[in-house]
Coordinates of C-alpha atoms and ligand atoms in Angstrom, one line a residue:
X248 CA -56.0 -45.6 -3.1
X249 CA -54.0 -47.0 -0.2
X250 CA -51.3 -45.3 1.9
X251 CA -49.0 -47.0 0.4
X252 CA -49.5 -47.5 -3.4
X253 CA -46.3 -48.5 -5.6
X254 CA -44.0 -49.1 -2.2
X255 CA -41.6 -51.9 -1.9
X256 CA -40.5 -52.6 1.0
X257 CA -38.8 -55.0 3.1
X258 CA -39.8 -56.6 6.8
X259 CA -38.0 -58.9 8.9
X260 CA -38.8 -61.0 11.1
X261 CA -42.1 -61.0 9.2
X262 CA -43.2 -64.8 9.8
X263 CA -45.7 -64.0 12.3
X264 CA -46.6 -61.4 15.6
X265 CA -45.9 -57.8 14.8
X266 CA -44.0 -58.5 11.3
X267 CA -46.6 -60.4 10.5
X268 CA -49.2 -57.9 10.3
X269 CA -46.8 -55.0 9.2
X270 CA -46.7 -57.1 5.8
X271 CA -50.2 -57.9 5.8
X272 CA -51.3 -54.3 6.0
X273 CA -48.4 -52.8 3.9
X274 CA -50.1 -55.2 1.2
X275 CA -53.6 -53.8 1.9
X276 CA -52.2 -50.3 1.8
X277 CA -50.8 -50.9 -1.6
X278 CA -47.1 -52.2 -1.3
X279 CA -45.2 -54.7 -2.2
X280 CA -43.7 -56.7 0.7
X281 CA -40.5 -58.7 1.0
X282 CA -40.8 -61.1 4.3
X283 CA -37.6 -62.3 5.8
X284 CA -37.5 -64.8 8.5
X285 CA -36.1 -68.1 9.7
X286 CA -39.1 -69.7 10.2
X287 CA -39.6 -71.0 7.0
X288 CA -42.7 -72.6 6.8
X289 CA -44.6 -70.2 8.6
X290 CA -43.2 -67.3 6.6
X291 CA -44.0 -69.1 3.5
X292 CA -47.1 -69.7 4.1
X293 CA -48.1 -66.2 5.2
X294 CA -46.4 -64.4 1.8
X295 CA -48.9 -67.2 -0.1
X296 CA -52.2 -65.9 2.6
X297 CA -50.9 -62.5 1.2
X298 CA -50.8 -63.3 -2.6
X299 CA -47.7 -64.0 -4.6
X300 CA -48.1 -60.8 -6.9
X301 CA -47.8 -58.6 -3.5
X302 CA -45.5 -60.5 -0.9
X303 CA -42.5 -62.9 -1.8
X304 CA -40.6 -65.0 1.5
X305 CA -37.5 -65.2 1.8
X306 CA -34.9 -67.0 4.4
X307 CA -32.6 -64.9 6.0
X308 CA -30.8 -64.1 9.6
X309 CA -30.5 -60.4 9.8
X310 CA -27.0 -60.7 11.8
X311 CA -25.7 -62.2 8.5
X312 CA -24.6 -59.3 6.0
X313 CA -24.8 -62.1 3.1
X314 CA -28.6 -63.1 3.5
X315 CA -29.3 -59.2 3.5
X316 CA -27.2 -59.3 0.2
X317 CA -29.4 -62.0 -0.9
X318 CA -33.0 -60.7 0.1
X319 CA -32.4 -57.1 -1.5
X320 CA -31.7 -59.1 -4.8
X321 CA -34.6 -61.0 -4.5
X322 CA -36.8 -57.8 -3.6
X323 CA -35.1 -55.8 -6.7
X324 CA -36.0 -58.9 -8.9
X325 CA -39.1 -59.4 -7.9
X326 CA -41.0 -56.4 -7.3
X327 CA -38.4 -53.3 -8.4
X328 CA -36.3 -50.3 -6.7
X329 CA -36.3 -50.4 -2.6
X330 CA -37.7 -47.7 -0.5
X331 CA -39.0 -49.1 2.6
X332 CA -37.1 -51.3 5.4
X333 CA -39.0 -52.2 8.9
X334 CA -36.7 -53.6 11.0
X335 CA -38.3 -55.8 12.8
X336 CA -36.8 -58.8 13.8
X337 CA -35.8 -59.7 17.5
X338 CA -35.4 -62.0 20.0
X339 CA -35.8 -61.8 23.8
X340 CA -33.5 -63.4 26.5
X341 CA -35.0 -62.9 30.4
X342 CA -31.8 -63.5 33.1
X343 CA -30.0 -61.4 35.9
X344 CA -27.4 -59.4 34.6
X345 CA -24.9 -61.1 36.8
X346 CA -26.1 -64.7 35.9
X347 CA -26.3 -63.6 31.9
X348 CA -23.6 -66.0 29.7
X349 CA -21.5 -64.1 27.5
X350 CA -23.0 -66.1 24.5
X351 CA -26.5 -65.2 25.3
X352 CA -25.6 -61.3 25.4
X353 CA -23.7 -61.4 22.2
X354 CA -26.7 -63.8 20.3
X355 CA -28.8 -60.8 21.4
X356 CA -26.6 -58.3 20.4
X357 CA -26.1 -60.2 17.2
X358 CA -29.6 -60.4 16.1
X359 CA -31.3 -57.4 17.8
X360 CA -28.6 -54.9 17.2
X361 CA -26.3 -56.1 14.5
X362 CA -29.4 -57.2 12.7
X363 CA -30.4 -53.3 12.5
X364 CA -27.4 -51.7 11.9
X365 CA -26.9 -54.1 8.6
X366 CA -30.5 -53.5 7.5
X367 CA -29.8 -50.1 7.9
X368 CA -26.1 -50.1 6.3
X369 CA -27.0 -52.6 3.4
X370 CA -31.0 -51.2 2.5
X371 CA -30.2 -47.3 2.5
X372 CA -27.9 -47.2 -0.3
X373 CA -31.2 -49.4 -2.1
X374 CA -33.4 -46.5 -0.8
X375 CA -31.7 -43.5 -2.0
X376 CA -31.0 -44.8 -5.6
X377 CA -34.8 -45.6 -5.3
X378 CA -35.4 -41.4 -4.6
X379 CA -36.1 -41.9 -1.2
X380 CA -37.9 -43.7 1.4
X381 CA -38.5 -44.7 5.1
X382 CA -36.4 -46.8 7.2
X383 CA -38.2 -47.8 10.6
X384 CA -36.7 -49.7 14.0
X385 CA -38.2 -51.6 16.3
X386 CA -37.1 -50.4 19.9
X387 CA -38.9 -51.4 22.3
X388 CA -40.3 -49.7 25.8
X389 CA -37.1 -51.1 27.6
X390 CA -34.7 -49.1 25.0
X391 CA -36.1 -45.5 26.9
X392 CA -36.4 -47.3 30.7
X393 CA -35.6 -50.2 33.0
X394 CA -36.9 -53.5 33.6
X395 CA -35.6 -55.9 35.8
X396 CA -34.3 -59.3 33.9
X397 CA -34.2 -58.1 30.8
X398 CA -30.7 -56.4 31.0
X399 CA -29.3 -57.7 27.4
X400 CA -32.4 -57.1 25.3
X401 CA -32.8 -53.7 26.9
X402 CA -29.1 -52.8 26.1
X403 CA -30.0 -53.7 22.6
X404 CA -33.3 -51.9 22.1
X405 CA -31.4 -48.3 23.6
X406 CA -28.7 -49.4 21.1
X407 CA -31.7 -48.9 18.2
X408 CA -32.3 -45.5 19.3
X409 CA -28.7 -44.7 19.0
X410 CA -29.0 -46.2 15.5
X411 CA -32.3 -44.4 14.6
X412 CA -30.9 -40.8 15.6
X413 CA -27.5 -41.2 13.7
X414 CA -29.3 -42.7 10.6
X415 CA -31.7 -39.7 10.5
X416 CA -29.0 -37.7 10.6
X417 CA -27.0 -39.1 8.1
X418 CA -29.7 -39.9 5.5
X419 CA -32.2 -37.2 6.0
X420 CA -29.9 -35.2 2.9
X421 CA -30.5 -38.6 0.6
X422 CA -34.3 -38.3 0.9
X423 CA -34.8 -41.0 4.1
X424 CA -37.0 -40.7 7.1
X425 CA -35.5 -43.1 9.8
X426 CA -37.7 -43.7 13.0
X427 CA -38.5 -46.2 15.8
X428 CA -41.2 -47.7 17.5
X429 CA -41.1 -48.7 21.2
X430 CA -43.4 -50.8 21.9
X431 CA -45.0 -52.2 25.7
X432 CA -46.1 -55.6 26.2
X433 CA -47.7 -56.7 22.9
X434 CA -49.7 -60.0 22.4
X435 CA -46.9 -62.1 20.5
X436 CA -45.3 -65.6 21.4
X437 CA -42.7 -62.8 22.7
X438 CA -44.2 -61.8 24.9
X439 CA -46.8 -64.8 25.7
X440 CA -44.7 -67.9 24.3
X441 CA -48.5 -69.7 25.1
X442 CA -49.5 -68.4 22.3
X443 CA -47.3 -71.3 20.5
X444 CA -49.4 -73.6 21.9
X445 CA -52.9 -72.1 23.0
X446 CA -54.4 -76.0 23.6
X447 CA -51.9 -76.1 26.5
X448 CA -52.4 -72.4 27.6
X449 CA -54.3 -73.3 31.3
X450 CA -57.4 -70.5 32.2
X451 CA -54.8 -69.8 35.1
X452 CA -51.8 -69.0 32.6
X453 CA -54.3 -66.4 30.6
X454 CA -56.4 -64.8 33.6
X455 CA -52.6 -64.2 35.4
X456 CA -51.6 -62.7 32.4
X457 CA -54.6 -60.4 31.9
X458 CA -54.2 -59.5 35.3
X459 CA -50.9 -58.5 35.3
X460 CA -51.5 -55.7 32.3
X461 CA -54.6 -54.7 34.2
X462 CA -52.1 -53.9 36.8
X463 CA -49.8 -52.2 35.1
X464 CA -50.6 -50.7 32.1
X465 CA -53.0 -47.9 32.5
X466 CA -55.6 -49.0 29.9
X467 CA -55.6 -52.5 31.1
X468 CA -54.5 -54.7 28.4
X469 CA -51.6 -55.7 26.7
X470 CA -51.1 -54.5 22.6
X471 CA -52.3 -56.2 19.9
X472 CA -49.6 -56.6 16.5
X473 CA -51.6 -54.9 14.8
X474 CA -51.7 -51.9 16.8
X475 CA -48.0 -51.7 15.8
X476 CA -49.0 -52.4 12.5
X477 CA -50.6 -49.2 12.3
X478 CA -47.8 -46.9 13.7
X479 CA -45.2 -48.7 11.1
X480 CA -47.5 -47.7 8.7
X481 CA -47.8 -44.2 9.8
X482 CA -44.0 -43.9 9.8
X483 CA -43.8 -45.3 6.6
X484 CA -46.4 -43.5 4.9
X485 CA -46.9 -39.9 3.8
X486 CA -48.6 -38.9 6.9
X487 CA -45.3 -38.6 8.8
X488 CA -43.6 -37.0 6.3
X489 CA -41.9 -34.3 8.7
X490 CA -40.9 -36.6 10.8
X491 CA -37.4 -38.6 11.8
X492 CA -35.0 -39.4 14.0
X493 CA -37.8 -39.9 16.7
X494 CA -38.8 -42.7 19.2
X495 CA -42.4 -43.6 19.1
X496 CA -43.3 -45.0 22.6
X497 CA -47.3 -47.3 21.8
X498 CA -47.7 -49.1 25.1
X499 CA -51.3 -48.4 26.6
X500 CA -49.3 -45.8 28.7
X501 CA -47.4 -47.9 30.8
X502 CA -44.6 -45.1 30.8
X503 CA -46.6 -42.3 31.7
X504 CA -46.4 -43.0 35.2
X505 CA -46.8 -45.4 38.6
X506 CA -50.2 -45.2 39.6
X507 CA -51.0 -44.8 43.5
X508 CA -54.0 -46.2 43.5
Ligands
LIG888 N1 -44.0 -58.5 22.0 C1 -43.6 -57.5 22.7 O1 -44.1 -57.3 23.8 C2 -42.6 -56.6 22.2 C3 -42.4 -55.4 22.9 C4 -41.5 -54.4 22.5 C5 -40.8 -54.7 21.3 N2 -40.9 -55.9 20.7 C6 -40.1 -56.1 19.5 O2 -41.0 -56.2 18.4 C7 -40.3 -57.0 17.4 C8 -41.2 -58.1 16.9 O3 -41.4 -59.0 18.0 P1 -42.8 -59.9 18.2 O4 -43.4 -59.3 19.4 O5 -43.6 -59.9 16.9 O6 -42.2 -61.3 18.6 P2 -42.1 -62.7 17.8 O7 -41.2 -63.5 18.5 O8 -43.5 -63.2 17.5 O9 -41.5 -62.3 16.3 C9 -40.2 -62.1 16.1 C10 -39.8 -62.6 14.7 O10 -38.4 -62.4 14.5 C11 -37.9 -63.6 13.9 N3 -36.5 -63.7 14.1 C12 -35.8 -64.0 15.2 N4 -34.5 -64.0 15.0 C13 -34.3 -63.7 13.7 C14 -33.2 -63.6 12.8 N5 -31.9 -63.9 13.3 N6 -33.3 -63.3 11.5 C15 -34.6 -63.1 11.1 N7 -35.7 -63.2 11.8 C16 -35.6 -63.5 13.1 C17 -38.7 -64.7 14.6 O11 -38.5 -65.9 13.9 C18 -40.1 -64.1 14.6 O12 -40.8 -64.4 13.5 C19 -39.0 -57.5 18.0 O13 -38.0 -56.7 17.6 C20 -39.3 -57.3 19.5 O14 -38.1 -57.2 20.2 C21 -41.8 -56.8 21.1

């Protein structure tokens, strides 16, 4: 029996890092999984790894309300009633605040933010007619505390919280858990773009970077995807079924504390 037998739900972003393996694992656990991405080829080809009776790709942008339109049909069609959204999809810009173009901040807002809320706003009504269900967010550390450079994405990641609380609120009566994940530094092209091209990735580019989380992050090491993986499929699952409305911080316990040693 897996965790998640008879599930359908949908995962954006899904076309590789932590998306990736939230839709390989909500297979294995026994669901049904509807990838959305705009990396075609890649999320294509990971539905087919996955097998066509258990995962179907489809495009979409989440900041466009008409390709979330378009994916719930295809989910519906393919697979049945709704009951499970991970929104997952994001994208990181690093600049000063004061240097940040207006574009950049709004493409953020557009696909980290916007991208939520209409996952939220379009998939709910889906879960509730289903009988219930799970929505989960992806925050991030830098939606509960500060870091340098990363003023837009941060602003959208708090903005998830905001959007987690509120949902839980307003859905907990229709049957639907809604929480969040805030992840540290997890080993993604996000976070380690040389990951898109590991035969150009120098022995100086990884040791600096393995440094660096020895550094900071008390268990010395950044996050594996599917580490995250696992706490989606917690909050998706049974096994939280009391909870919602909650932030789950899964970052090696880098926000515990400074270390003075
Ligand atoms: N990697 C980290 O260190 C880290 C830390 C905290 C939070 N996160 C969050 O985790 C989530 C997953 O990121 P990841 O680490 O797997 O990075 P990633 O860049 O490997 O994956 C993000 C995925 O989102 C997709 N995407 C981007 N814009 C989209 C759009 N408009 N519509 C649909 N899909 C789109 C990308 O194509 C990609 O497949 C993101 O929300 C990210 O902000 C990542």
């Amino acid at each position: 029996m897996g965790k998640l037998d008879g599930r359908v739900v949908i995962i954006t972003g899904a076309a590789r890092g932590q998306g990736e393996q939230e839709a390989r694992l909500f297979a294995a656990e026994g669901a049904s999984v509807l990838l959305g991405d705009v990396l075609d080829e890649q999320g294509a080809a990971v539905a087919k790894d996955i097998g066509e009776d258990r995962a179907r790709y489809v495009r979409m942008d989440v900041s466009r309300e008409e390709d979330w339109a378009a994916a719930i049909a295809v989910a519906k069609a393919t697979f049945g009633p709704i009951d499970g959204l991970v929104n997952n999809a994001g994208i990181l810009r690093f600049n000063e605040l004061t240097a940040t173009p207006l574009e950049e901040f709004q493409q953020v807002v557009q696909v980290n933010q916007v991208g939520a809320f209409l996952g939220i706003k379009t998939v709910a009504p889906e879960i509730e007619a289903a009988g219930g269900g799970t929505i989960v967010n992806t925050s991030s550390y830098t939606g509960l505390t500060g870091m340098a450079y990363v003023g837009t994405y941060a602003a959208t990641k708090a903005a998830i919280l905001g959007l987690t609380r509120v949902a839980a609120l307003e859905l907990a009566g229709k049957g639907i858990r809604v929480n969040a994940m805030c992840p540290g530094a997890v080993d993604t092209p996000m976070a380690n773009p040389g990951l898109l091209d590991p035969a150009n990735l120098t022995d100086e580019a990884r040791d600096a970077m393995a440094e660096l989380y020895k550094r900071v992050v008390p268990m010395g090491r950044v996050g594996q995807p599917e580490e995250i993986a696992k706490l989606a499929l917690f909050l998706t699952g049974e096994d939280s079924s009391y909870i919602t409305g909650q932030p789950f911080v899964i970052d090696g316990g880098w926000m515990a504390g400074v270390s003075i040693l």
